[in-house]
Amino acid sequence: MAKATAAGLDEAQANGLAEMWEDGEDRLGPASARRLLVAAVDAFAARGYHGTSTRDIADRAGLSPAGVYVHFASKEDLFFRITLLGHERTLHNAVTAVQSVGEAGPARRLHAVIEAQTTWQARHHTTARVVEYDLPCLSPEHYEQVAAIRRKITALVRGILNEGVRAGVFDVPDVDGMTLALLSMVTDVARWYPSNGRQSPEQLGTLYADLALRMAAPHSSDS
Amino acid sequence: MAKATAAGLDEAQANGLAEMWEDGEDRLGPASARRLLVAAVDAFAARGYHGTSTRDIADRAGLSPAGVYVHFASKEDLFFRITLLGHERTLHNAVTAVQSVGEAGPARRLHAVIEAQTTWQARHHTTARVVEYDLPCLSPEHYEQVAAIRRKITALVRGILNEGVRAGVFDVPDVDGMTLALLSMVTDVARWYPSNGRQSPEQLGTLYADLALRMAAPHSSDS
DNA sequence: CACCAGTGTAAGCAAGCGCTTAGCTCGGCG
DNA sequence: CGCCGAGCTAAGCGCTTGCTTACACTGGTG
């Protein structure tokens, strides 16, 4: 078995994990750096930040333990790059989804963003798990950078809800609370997918988006 | 400072964490064993299973490193007891909530269970974090025991939804999917509470229970 | 008294940790 | 050719890990 296809990496490729970490040509650096990123995502997702050793990661990437430090300053640096890139792409996914429906009104926008984010979490559940659940392992400065992106995602959803309430097409007593609930629903997909049920990412996206609309819609039991 | 109030334990008590781990008299064993449990919950919640050392735990409980092994066979054993007890109490919380509304109909039952579980996750967010997010650290046998309890909780919620659909008071196209979404919403509270917003556990419980009813209720846009 | 089970500690073992160092190989360029 | 920087490794440093061992103290029971 050649180095480039060392233990675990084939699996990662079958996963669609590798393609998530491909890049225009190589802003991510040489091939080994990209292999390390993919290997690290896989390992972190399986055993968590503290449960993963740098030797684990190096092995999966087909490098010696010291090989990691040719491309990354530290284990935390490697983790940070994954987390930051993952968040940037998640935000981009959300923004793109909202833009793609144009000025179609709050309901369509809400549906689009929830669908896109849910599908994303399911399709990239390995990456999403790393990105969502080990944030406290980041240094305070790095954490803050990532938190800023998270706030943008939250603001995007909250903005759509507020817009809908203002336009009278949503009935949402507690916009902040519902924003939290929606993001929880979506985020949590990364924790369990694909173990419960056999839905495709797209089916799940549609389902959750429909549920979001039900939560926001004016309902008959208004009194 | 006396042993019984070693570093971290005072905080845990102010938390309401300790009271969660009190017991009839002492099915949990001697006082030191209970202190170890509380200390371990606190440490696991803060840094995860792999990020917590047995020396951490012993320190917080005011014991020497070896003191842990007087009461627990291993770090995993300690973690398992926490996880199992936590799950048993969560299940009990859900069942009690449903029973407390008697034969009040699916809507009232759904509201009761979501409210109770959400409130629980918020009030015991430290324990809940340990119990929900490090399950893969359990041995396969222990994991299966805990998974069995989780399936009961899932079945409880799904049962209420099915009941409501049969009775014609709910309109739920995908019962399994909505069950998953509801439990995600509830579970995820442990991840962020209390950092976002200043809601009390009870307020959050009411909010989420109301959202659950909106998701299940027949709605005007039926065609 | 002797004895013992229960509870605790001091010391330390083997293994694993993140990371560094010194040195190798190799392609490109003068 | 000689030289250089990039990529990589073998070896290993200092430290921490989960856990064990050998021993000490205590209160209750014969």
Short mmCIF file of C-alpha atoms (C1' of nucleotides) in Angstrom, two decimals:
data_model
loop_
_atom_site.label_atom_id
_atom_site.label_comp_id
_atom_site.label_asym_id
_atom_site.label_seq_id
_atom_site.Cartn_x
_atom_site.Cartn_y
_atom_site.Cartn_z
CA MET A 1 0.00 0.00 0.00
CA ALA A 2 1.46 3.32 -1.09
CA LYS A 3 1.87 6.13 1.35
CA ALA A 4 -0.76 8.25 -0.35
CA THR A 5 -3.40 5.67 0.43
CA ALA A 6 -2.45 4.90 3.99
CA ALA A 7 -4.88 3.53 6.53
CA GLY A 8 -8.15 5.41 6.80
CA LEU A 9 -7.75 7.68 3.83
CA ASP A 10 -9.46 5.44 1.34
CA GLU A 11 -12.45 5.33 3.60
CA ALA A 12 -12.38 9.09 3.90
CA GLN A 13 -12.45 9.43 0.17
CA ALA A 14 -15.35 7.04 -0.24
CA ASN A 15 -17.03 9.26 2.33
CA GLY A 16 -17.02 12.40 0.27
CA LEU A 17 -14.86 13.77 3.04
CA ALA A 18 -11.87 14.42 0.86
CA GLU A 19 -13.80 16.38 -1.74
CA MET A 20 -15.03 18.73 0.94
CA TRP A 21 -11.40 19.61 1.58
CA GLU A 22 -10.39 20.08 -2.00
CA ASP A 23 -9.52 23.50 -3.11
CA GLY A 24 -9.19 25.67 -6.25
CA GLU A 25 -5.74 24.32 -6.81
CA ASP A 26 -3.72 24.34 -3.64
CA ARG A 27 -4.41 27.17 -1.26
CA LEU A 28 -4.29 24.39 1.29
CA GLY A 29 -0.63 23.78 0.41
CA PRO A 30 1.01 20.62 -0.88
CA ALA A 31 -0.75 17.30 -1.13
CA SER A 32 0.57 16.13 2.23
CA ALA A 33 -0.99 19.08 3.99
CA ARG A 34 -4.36 18.27 2.47
CA ARG A 35 -3.98 14.62 3.38
CA LEU A 36 -3.21 15.67 6.94
CA LEU A 37 -6.33 17.83 7.06
CA VAL A 38 -8.54 15.03 5.84
CA ALA A 39 -6.89 12.55 8.19
CA ALA A 40 -7.32 14.92 11.10
CA VAL A 41 -11.00 15.54 10.37
CA ASP A 42 -11.60 11.83 10.27
CA ALA A 43 -9.73 11.20 13.50
CA PHE A 44 -11.18 14.15 15.40
CA ALA A 45 -14.68 13.17 14.32
CA ALA A 46 -14.20 9.62 15.55
CA ARG A 47 -12.49 10.22 18.88
CA GLY A 48 -12.60 13.94 19.63
CA TYR A 49 -9.77 16.44 19.90
CA HIS A 50 -8.26 15.13 23.12
CA GLY A 51 -8.83 11.54 22.10
CA THR A 52 -6.79 11.94 18.93
CA SER A 53 -3.00 11.91 18.99
CA THR A 54 -0.77 13.58 16.45
CA ARG A 55 0.65 10.13 15.73
CA ASP A 56 -2.87 8.96 14.83
CA ILE A 57 -3.19 11.75 12.33
CA ALA A 58 0.27 11.27 10.88
CA ASP A 59 -0.34 7.54 10.45
CA ARG A 60 -3.61 8.08 8.61
CA ALA A 61 -1.91 10.56 6.31
CA GLY A 62 0.97 8.18 5.68
CA LEU A 63 3.57 10.39 7.37
CA SER A 64 5.89 10.00 10.33
CA PRO A 65 4.88 11.71 13.59
CA ALA A 66 7.17 14.63 12.87
CA GLY A 67 5.64 15.12 9.44
CA VAL A 68 2.70 16.94 10.96
CA TYR A 69 4.92 19.78 12.12
CA VAL A 70 6.29 20.43 8.67
CA HIS A 71 2.85 21.75 7.68
CA PHE A 72 1.22 22.83 10.94
CA ALA A 73 2.57 24.65 13.92
CA SER A 74 0.78 22.50 16.46
CA LYS A 75 -2.11 20.14 16.95
CA GLU A 76 -4.27 23.09 17.92
CA ASP A 77 -3.25 24.93 14.75
CA LEU A 78 -4.36 21.99 12.65
CA PHE A 79 -7.62 21.82 14.53
CA PHE A 80 -8.15 25.55 14.18
CA ARG A 81 -7.67 25.51 10.41
CA ILE A 82 -10.24 22.76 10.11
CA THR A 83 -12.69 24.53 12.36
CA LEU A 84 -12.28 27.92 10.70
CA LEU A 85 -12.54 26.59 7.15
CA GLY A 86 -15.51 24.46 8.11
CA HIS A 87 -17.32 27.42 9.58
CA GLU A 88 -16.53 29.66 6.63
CA ARG A 89 -17.97 27.10 4.26
CA THR A 90 -21.04 26.58 6.40
CA LEU A 91 -21.70 30.30 6.45
CA HIS A 92 -21.14 30.50 2.72
CA ASN A 93 -23.58 27.65 2.23
CA ALA A 94 -26.24 29.51 4.19
CA VAL A 95 -25.73 32.85 2.51
CA THR A 96 -25.74 31.30 -0.93
CA ALA A 97 -28.96 29.46 -0.19
CA VAL A 98 -30.72 32.63 0.90
CA GLN A 99 -29.46 34.58 -2.08
CA SER A 100 -30.52 31.87 -4.48
CA VAL A 101 -34.21 32.48 -3.78
CA GLY A 102 -33.86 36.19 -4.43
CA GLU A 103 -36.58 38.45 -3.02
CA ALA A 104 -38.96 35.59 -2.62
CA GLY A 105 -40.24 36.53 0.82
CA PRO A 106 -39.43 35.34 4.35
CA ALA A 107 -41.11 31.97 4.09
CA ARG A 108 -39.13 30.95 1.02
CA ARG A 109 -35.96 32.30 2.55
CA LEU A 110 -36.45 30.48 5.81
CA HIS A 111 -37.17 27.28 3.95
CA ALA A 112 -34.09 27.73 1.81
CA VAL A 113 -31.67 28.38 4.64
CA ILE A 114 -32.90 25.56 6.88
CA GLU A 115 -32.95 23.13 4.01
CA ALA A 116 -29.46 24.08 2.91
CA GLN A 117 -27.97 23.93 6.38
CA THR A 118 -29.62 20.64 7.27
CA THR A 119 -28.52 19.03 4.02
CA TRP A 120 -25.04 20.37 4.63
CA GLN A 121 -24.83 18.97 8.15
CA ALA A 122 -25.97 15.57 6.94
CA ARG A 123 -23.79 15.40 3.86
CA HIS A 124 -20.72 16.62 5.71
CA HIS A 125 -21.53 15.05 9.05
CA THR A 126 -17.95 13.99 9.67
CA THR A 127 -16.60 17.49 9.21
CA ALA A 128 -19.58 19.04 10.95
CA ARG A 129 -19.04 16.93 14.04
CA VAL A 130 -15.49 18.20 14.42
CA VAL A 131 -16.52 21.75 13.70
CA GLU A 132 -19.47 21.86 16.09
CA TYR A 133 -18.53 19.87 19.13
CA ASP A 134 -14.95 20.56 20.13
CA LEU A 135 -14.88 24.33 20.03
CA PRO A 136 -13.77 24.68 23.68
CA CYS A 137 -10.48 23.04 22.66
CA LEU A 138 -9.54 26.12 20.67
CA SER A 139 -7.38 28.80 22.20
CA PRO A 140 -9.43 31.81 23.35
CA GLU A 141 -8.31 33.93 20.37
CA HIS A 142 -9.11 31.23 17.85
CA TYR A 143 -12.39 30.50 19.55
CA GLU A 144 -13.40 34.10 19.20
CA GLN A 145 -12.72 34.06 15.46
CA VAL A 146 -14.93 31.05 15.03
CA ALA A 147 -17.61 32.41 17.33
CA ALA A 148 -17.83 35.50 15.16
CA ILE A 149 -18.78 33.34 12.18
CA ARG A 150 -21.31 31.48 14.27
CA ARG A 151 -22.91 34.77 15.23
CA LYS A 152 -23.28 35.66 11.57
CA ILE A 153 -25.15 32.42 10.92
CA THR A 154 -27.40 33.05 13.89
CA ALA A 155 -28.01 36.61 12.73
CA LEU A 156 -28.95 35.40 9.27
CA VAL A 157 -31.68 33.14 10.60
CA ARG A 158 -32.90 35.65 13.17
CA GLY A 159 -33.03 38.29 10.46
CA ILE A 160 -35.34 36.18 8.33
CA LEU A 161 -37.63 35.52 11.27
CA ASN A 162 -37.79 39.21 12.17
CA GLU A 163 -38.47 40.07 8.58
CA GLY A 164 -41.34 37.61 8.47
CA VAL A 165 -42.83 38.91 11.67
CA ARG A 166 -42.62 42.49 10.42
CA ALA A 167 -44.27 41.49 7.17
CA GLY A 168 -47.01 39.69 9.08
CA VAL A 169 -46.38 36.31 7.45
CA PHE A 170 -44.80 34.75 10.54
CA ASP A 171 -46.20 34.49 14.01
CA VAL A 172 -43.22 34.07 16.32
CA PRO A 173 -43.65 35.13 19.95
CA ASP A 174 -39.95 34.69 20.78
CA VAL A 175 -37.68 35.23 17.79
CA ASP A 176 -34.43 34.64 19.69
CA GLY A 177 -35.78 31.47 21.24
CA MET A 178 -36.99 30.08 17.97
CA THR A 179 -33.68 30.94 16.29
CA LEU A 180 -31.94 28.90 18.94
CA ALA A 181 -34.36 26.02 18.51
CA LEU A 182 -33.94 25.96 14.74
CA LEU A 183 -30.17 26.04 14.90
CA SER A 184 -30.21 23.30 17.52
CA MET A 185 -32.30 21.10 15.31
CA VAL A 186 -29.93 21.64 12.42
CA THR A 187 -26.67 21.45 14.34
CA ASP A 188 -27.61 18.29 16.13
CA VAL A 189 -27.88 16.42 12.83
CA ALA A 190 -24.09 16.10 12.86
CA ARG A 191 -24.27 14.23 16.16
CA TRP A 192 -26.50 11.39 15.02
CA TYR A 193 -26.46 11.29 11.23
CA PRO A 194 -26.53 8.79 9.61
CA SER A 195 -27.29 6.33 12.41
CA ASN A 196 -31.03 6.98 12.83
CA GLY A 197 -33.19 6.25 9.84
CA ARG A 198 -32.12 6.06 6.26
CA GLN A 199 -32.98 9.48 4.92
CA SER A 200 -30.78 11.15 2.36
CA PRO A 201 -29.34 14.56 3.25
CA GLU A 202 -31.79 16.12 0.80
CA GLN A 203 -34.84 14.40 2.26
CA LEU A 204 -33.81 15.45 5.72
CA GLY A 205 -33.28 19.00 4.53
CA THR A 206 -36.76 19.21 3.08
CA LEU A 207 -38.28 17.68 6.18
CA TYR A 208 -36.57 20.07 8.58
CA ALA A 209 -37.29 23.08 6.39
CA ASP A 210 -40.98 22.18 6.38
CA LEU A 211 -40.92 21.84 10.15
CA ALA A 212 -39.32 25.27 10.41
CA LEU A 213 -42.15 26.79 8.39
CA ARG A 214 -44.72 25.15 10.62
CA MET A 215 -43.03 26.63 13.64
CA ALA A 216 -43.12 30.10 12.15
CA ALA A 217 -46.49 30.04 10.46
CA PRO A 218 -49.54 31.74 11.98
CA HIS A 219 -51.74 28.98 13.35
CA SER A 220 -55.43 28.42 13.88
CA SER A 221 -55.29 28.20 17.67
CA ASP A 222 -54.52 31.92 17.93
CA SER A 223 -56.88 33.45 20.36
CA MET B 1 -9.56 24.19 53.47
CA ALA B 2 -10.94 20.83 54.50
CA LYS B 3 -10.82 17.89 52.15
CA ALA B 4 -14.57 17.80 51.76
CA THR B 5 -14.55 21.23 50.15
CA ALA B 6 -11.61 20.79 47.84
CA ALA B 7 -11.16 22.82 44.68
CA GLY B 8 -14.13 22.87 42.37
CA LEU B 9 -16.61 21.18 44.62
CA ASP B 10 -18.01 24.33 46.17
CA GLU B 11 -18.75 25.61 42.71
CA ALA B 12 -20.42 22.35 41.84
CA GLN B 13 -22.65 22.64 44.84
CA ALA B 14 -23.62 26.23 44.04
CA ASN B 15 -24.50 24.80 40.64
CA GLY B 16 -27.16 22.46 41.84
CA LEU B 17 -24.91 19.76 40.45
CA ALA B 18 -24.37 18.05 43.76
CA GLU B 19 -28.06 17.78 44.57
CA MET B 20 -28.65 15.98 41.29
CA TRP B 21 -26.31 13.31 42.56
CA GLU B 22 -27.76 12.93 45.99
CA ASP B 23 -29.49 9.76 46.80
CA GLY B 24 -32.04 8.23 49.16
CA GLU B 25 -29.33 7.65 51.70
CA ASP B 26 -26.29 6.11 50.09
CA ARG B 27 -26.88 3.72 47.23
CA LEU B 28 -24.04 5.67 45.71
CA GLY B 29 -21.73 4.48 48.48
CA PRO B 30 -19.74 6.52 50.97
CA ALA B 31 -19.40 10.25 50.83
CA SER B 32 -16.11 10.08 48.96
CA ALA B 33 -17.67 8.08 46.17
CA ARG B 34 -20.37 10.70 45.76
CA ARG B 35 -17.79 13.48 45.82
CA LEU B 36 -15.88 11.65 43.11
CA LEU B 37 -19.00 11.39 40.99
CA VAL B 38 -19.75 15.07 41.30
CA ALA B 39 -16.14 15.99 40.64
CA ALA B 40 -16.07 13.75 37.59
CA VAL B 41 -19.27 15.19 36.14
CA ASP B 42 -17.87 18.67 36.53
CA ALA B 43 -14.55 17.77 34.95
CA PHE B 44 -16.01 15.69 32.10
CA ALA B 45 -18.47 18.47 31.29
CA ALA B 46 -15.70 21.05 31.13
CA ARG B 47 -13.08 19.15 29.14
CA GLY B 48 -14.62 15.94 27.86
CA TYR B 49 -13.80 12.35 28.73
CA HIS B 50 -10.39 12.19 27.08
CA GLY B 51 -9.51 15.69 28.22
CA THR B 52 -10.03 14.81 31.85
CA SER B 53 -7.40 12.93 33.84
CA THR B 54 -8.07 10.77 36.84
CA ARG B 55 -5.78 13.10 38.79
CA ASP B 56 -8.07 16.01 37.85
CA ILE B 57 -11.01 14.17 39.29
CA ALA B 58 -9.21 13.04 42.43
CA ASP B 59 -7.99 16.58 43.09
CA ARG B 60 -11.46 18.04 42.79
CA ALA B 61 -12.78 15.42 45.17
CA GLY B 62 -9.97 16.07 47.64
CA LEU B 63 -8.39 12.65 47.27
CA SER B 64 -5.03 11.35 46.10
CA PRO B 65 -4.83 9.94 42.56
CA ALA B 66 -5.11 6.40 43.89
CA GLY B 67 -8.25 7.28 45.83
CA VAL B 68 -10.34 7.01 42.70
CA TYR B 69 -9.62 3.29 42.45
CA VAL B 70 -10.87 2.56 45.93
CA HIS B 71 -14.39 3.32 44.70
CA PHE B 72 -14.30 2.75 40.96
CA ALA B 73 -12.68 0.04 38.89
CA SER B 74 -11.49 2.41 36.17
CA LYS B 75 -12.02 5.80 34.63
CA GLU B 76 -14.46 4.23 32.19
CA ASP B 77 -16.36 2.63 35.06
CA LEU B 78 -16.76 6.01 36.71
CA PHE B 79 -17.91 7.52 33.44
CA PHE B 80 -20.33 4.68 32.83
CA ARG B 81 -21.99 5.05 36.22
CA ILE B 82 -22.52 8.75 35.57
CA THR B 83 -23.88 8.12 32.11
CA LEU B 84 -26.18 5.31 33.15
CA LEU B 85 -27.60 7.11 36.17
CA GLY B 86 -28.03 10.28 34.16
CA HIS B 87 -29.96 8.46 31.48
CA GLU B 88 -32.12 6.63 33.98
CA ARG B 89 -33.09 9.90 35.60
CA THR B 90 -33.78 11.57 32.28
CA LEU B 91 -36.06 8.72 31.28
CA HIS B 92 -37.77 8.87 34.65
CA ASN B 93 -38.25 12.61 34.21
CA ALA B 94 -39.95 12.07 30.86
CA VAL B 95 -42.18 9.24 31.99
CA THR B 96 -43.26 11.12 35.09
CA ALA B 97 -44.11 14.19 33.05
CA VAL B 98 -46.33 12.23 30.70
CA GLN B 99 -48.06 10.39 33.53
CA SER B 100 -48.68 13.62 35.40
CA VAL B 101 -51.13 14.86 32.76
CA GLY B 102 -53.10 11.63 32.87
CA GLU B 103 -55.35 10.86 29.91
CA ALA B 104 -55.30 14.43 28.73
CA GLY B 105 -54.81 13.72 25.06
CA PRO B 106 -51.79 13.75 22.75
CA ALA B 107 -51.36 17.51 22.63
CA ARG B 108 -51.14 17.88 26.39
CA ARG B 109 -48.85 14.87 26.59
CA LEU B 110 -46.53 16.14 23.91
CA HIS B 111 -46.38 19.51 25.58
CA ALA B 112 -45.65 17.92 28.94
CA VAL B 113 -42.83 15.71 27.77
CA ILE B 114 -41.06 18.35 25.70
CA GLU B 115 -41.40 20.90 28.45
CA ALA B 116 -40.08 18.50 31.09
CA GLN B 117 -37.14 17.32 29.02
CA THR B 118 -36.14 20.80 27.94
CA THR B 119 -36.31 22.11 31.47
CA TRP B 120 -34.30 19.14 32.62
CA GLN B 121 -31.57 19.65 30.03
CA ALA B 122 -31.27 23.30 30.98
CA ARG B 123 -31.36 22.83 34.72
CA HIS B 124 -28.90 19.95 34.65
CA HIS B 125 -26.90 21.15 31.68
CA THR B 126 -23.59 20.15 33.26
CA THR B 127 -24.68 16.58 33.79
CA ALA B 128 -26.54 16.51 30.51
CA ARG B 129 -23.47 17.53 28.58
CA VAL B 130 -21.50 14.60 29.95
CA VAL B 131 -24.35 12.21 29.41
CA GLU B 132 -25.16 13.24 25.84
CA TYR B 133 -21.90 13.99 24.14
CA ASP B 134 -19.26 11.43 25.11
CA LEU B 135 -21.18 8.20 24.60
CA PRO B 136 -18.65 6.79 22.11
CA CYS B 137 -16.12 6.67 24.97
CA LEU B 138 -18.10 3.89 26.61
CA SER B 139 -17.17 0.26 26.04
CA PRO B 140 -19.48 -1.41 23.52
CA GLU B 141 -21.35 -3.31 26.25
CA HIS B 142 -21.88 -0.22 28.35
CA TYR B 143 -22.83 1.80 25.31
CA GLU B 144 -25.53 -0.70 24.48
CA GLN B 145 -27.04 -0.43 27.96
CA VAL B 146 -27.27 3.31 27.63
CA ALA B 147 -28.53 3.15 24.06
CA ALA B 148 -31.40 0.98 25.27
CA ILE B 149 -32.56 3.77 27.58
CA ARG B 150 -32.24 6.31 24.80
CA ARG B 151 -34.44 4.18 22.60
CA LYS B 152 -37.09 4.19 25.31
CA ILE B 153 -37.10 7.98 25.39
CA THR B 154 -37.35 8.10 21.61
CA ALA B 155 -40.18 5.58 21.68
CA LEU B 156 -42.06 7.62 24.25
CA VAL B 157 -42.07 10.71 22.05
CA ARG B 158 -42.79 8.80 18.87
CA GLY B 159 -45.65 7.04 20.60
CA ILE B 160 -47.30 10.32 21.50
CA LEU B 161 -46.96 11.59 17.94
CA ASN B 162 -48.44 8.39 16.50
CA GLU B 163 -51.25 8.57 19.00
CA GLY B 164 -52.03 12.12 17.94
CA VAL B 165 -51.97 11.27 14.27
CA ARG B 166 -54.32 8.33 14.84
CA ALA B 167 -56.65 10.54 16.83
CA GLY B 168 -56.58 13.13 14.07
CA VAL B 169 -55.33 15.95 16.30
CA PHE B 170 -51.82 15.97 14.84
CA ASP B 171 -50.78 16.34 11.25
CA VAL B 172 -47.33 14.83 10.99
CA PRO B 173 -46.21 13.56 7.58
CA ASP B 174 -43.05 11.93 8.94
CA VAL B 175 -43.36 10.81 12.54
CA ASP B 176 -39.85 9.36 12.79
CA GLY B 177 -38.34 12.49 11.30
CA MET B 178 -40.20 14.81 13.60
CA THR B 179 -39.29 12.68 16.61
CA LEU B 180 -35.66 13.10 15.67
CA ALA B 181 -36.08 16.84 15.21
CA LEU B 182 -37.77 17.28 18.57
CA LEU B 183 -35.17 15.28 20.44
CA SER B 184 -32.42 17.20 18.67
CA MET B 185 -33.90 20.49 19.77
CA VAL B 186 -34.11 19.29 23.33
CA THR B 187 -30.77 17.49 23.52
CA ASP B 188 -28.86 20.36 22.04
CA VAL B 189 -29.86 22.61 24.93
CA ALA B 190 -27.11 20.97 26.99
CA ARG B 191 -24.52 22.11 24.46
CA TRP B 192 -25.21 25.85 24.66
CA TYR B 193 -27.16 26.50 27.85
CA PRO B 194 -26.80 28.90 29.58
CA SER B 195 -24.62 30.93 27.24
CA ASN B 196 -27.24 32.19 24.77
CA GLY B 197 -29.95 34.37 26.21
CA ARG B 198 -31.03 34.62 29.78
CA GLN B 199 -34.01 32.33 29.90
CA SER B 200 -34.75 30.22 32.93
CA PRO B 201 -35.03 26.47 32.40
CA GLU B 202 -38.79 26.76 32.87
CA GLN B 203 -39.20 29.54 30.31
CA LEU B 204 -37.18 27.56 27.82
CA GLY B 205 -39.25 24.47 28.54
CA THR B 206 -42.50 26.29 27.83
CA LEU B 207 -41.09 27.86 24.68
CA TYR B 208 -39.87 24.59 23.23
CA ALA B 209 -43.05 22.74 24.18
CA ASP B 210 -45.09 25.39 22.36
CA LEU B 211 -42.87 25.03 19.31
CA ALA B 212 -43.38 21.27 19.40
CA LEU B 213 -47.15 21.73 19.32
CA ARG B 214 -46.88 24.07 16.36
CA MET B 215 -44.85 21.48 14.51
CA ALA B 216 -47.47 18.82 15.15
CA ALA B 217 -50.65 20.84 14.76
CA PRO B 218 -52.76 20.69 11.60
CA HIS B 219 -52.13 23.92 9.73
CA SER B 220 -54.03 26.17 7.38
CA SER B 221 -51.76 25.62 4.36
CA ASP B 222 -53.01 22.05 3.94
CA SER B 223 -54.03 21.50 0.37
"C1'" DC C 1 -6.56 -7.87 73.30
"C1'" DA C 2 -6.22 -9.58 68.12
"C1'" DC C 3 -8.10 -9.19 63.91
"C1'" DC C 4 -10.07 -7.50 59.83
"C1'" DA C 5 -12.61 -5.03 56.27
"C1'" DG C 6 -12.92 -0.45 54.61
"C1'" DT C 7 -10.64 3.68 53.28
"C1'" DG C 8 -6.95 6.14 52.21
"C1'" DT C 9 -1.89 7.46 50.64
"C1'" DA C 10 3.07 7.70 48.68
"C1'" DA C 11 5.59 6.06 45.23
"C1'" DG C 12 6.13 4.52 40.90
"C1'" DC C 13 5.62 1.63 36.42
"C1'" DA C 14 4.90 1.19 31.51
"C1'" DA C 15 3.00 3.51 27.91
"C1'" DG C 16 1.68 7.35 25.44
"C1'" DC C 17 1.63 12.36 24.82
"C1'" DG C 18 2.98 16.91 22.00
"C1'" DC C 19 6.75 18.48 20.08
"C1'" DT C 20 11.97 19.19 18.84
"C1'" DT C 21 16.32 18.19 16.95
"C1'" DA C 22 19.63 16.71 13.69
"C1'" DG C 23 20.18 15.00 9.53
"C1'" DC C 24 18.67 12.88 5.18
"C1'" DT C 25 16.91 13.17 0.19
"C1'" DC C 26 15.74 15.42 -3.83
"C1'" DG C 27 14.57 18.76 -7.64
"C1'" DG C 28 15.83 23.23 -9.42
"C1'" DC C 29 19.13 26.74 -10.35
"C1'" DG C 30 23.63 29.34 -10.54
"C1'" DC D 1 29.29 20.59 -10.56
"C1'" DG D 2 27.90 23.06 -5.71
"C1'" DC D 3 24.44 24.89 -3.19
"C1'" DC D 4 19.83 25.71 -1.35
"C1'" DG D 5 15.28 25.31 0.46
"C1'" DA D 6 11.40 22.20 0.92
"C1'" DG D 7 9.75 17.91 2.58
"C1'" DC D 8 10.39 14.27 5.43
"C1'" DT D 9 12.18 10.96 9.08
"C1'" DA D 10 14.63 8.51 13.14
"C1'" DA D 11 15.39 9.34 17.53
"C1'" DG D 12 14.25 11.05 21.57
"C1'" DC D 13 13.12 14.73 25.41
"C1'" DG D 14 10.31 15.98 29.21
"C1'" DC D 15 6.00 15.23 30.82
"C1'" DT D 16 1.42 13.13 31.65
"C1'" DT D 17 -1.48 9.23 31.34
"C1'" DG D 18 -4.30 5.25 33.64
"C1'" DC D 19 -3.47 2.27 36.94
"C1'" DT D 20 -0.88 -0.78 40.57
"C1'" DT D 21 1.61 -1.87 44.56
"C1'" DA D 22 2.85 -1.77 49.27
"C1'" DC D 23 1.74 0.09 53.23
"C1'" DA D 24 -0.84 2.86 57.06
"C1'" DC D 25 -4.71 4.17 59.70
"C1'" DT D 26 -9.38 3.67 61.53
"C1'" DG D 27 -13.57 1.74 63.89
"C1'" DG D 28 -16.05 -2.26 64.90
"C1'" DT D 29 -16.27 -7.19 66.15
"C1'" DG D 30 -14.68 -11.66 68.11
#
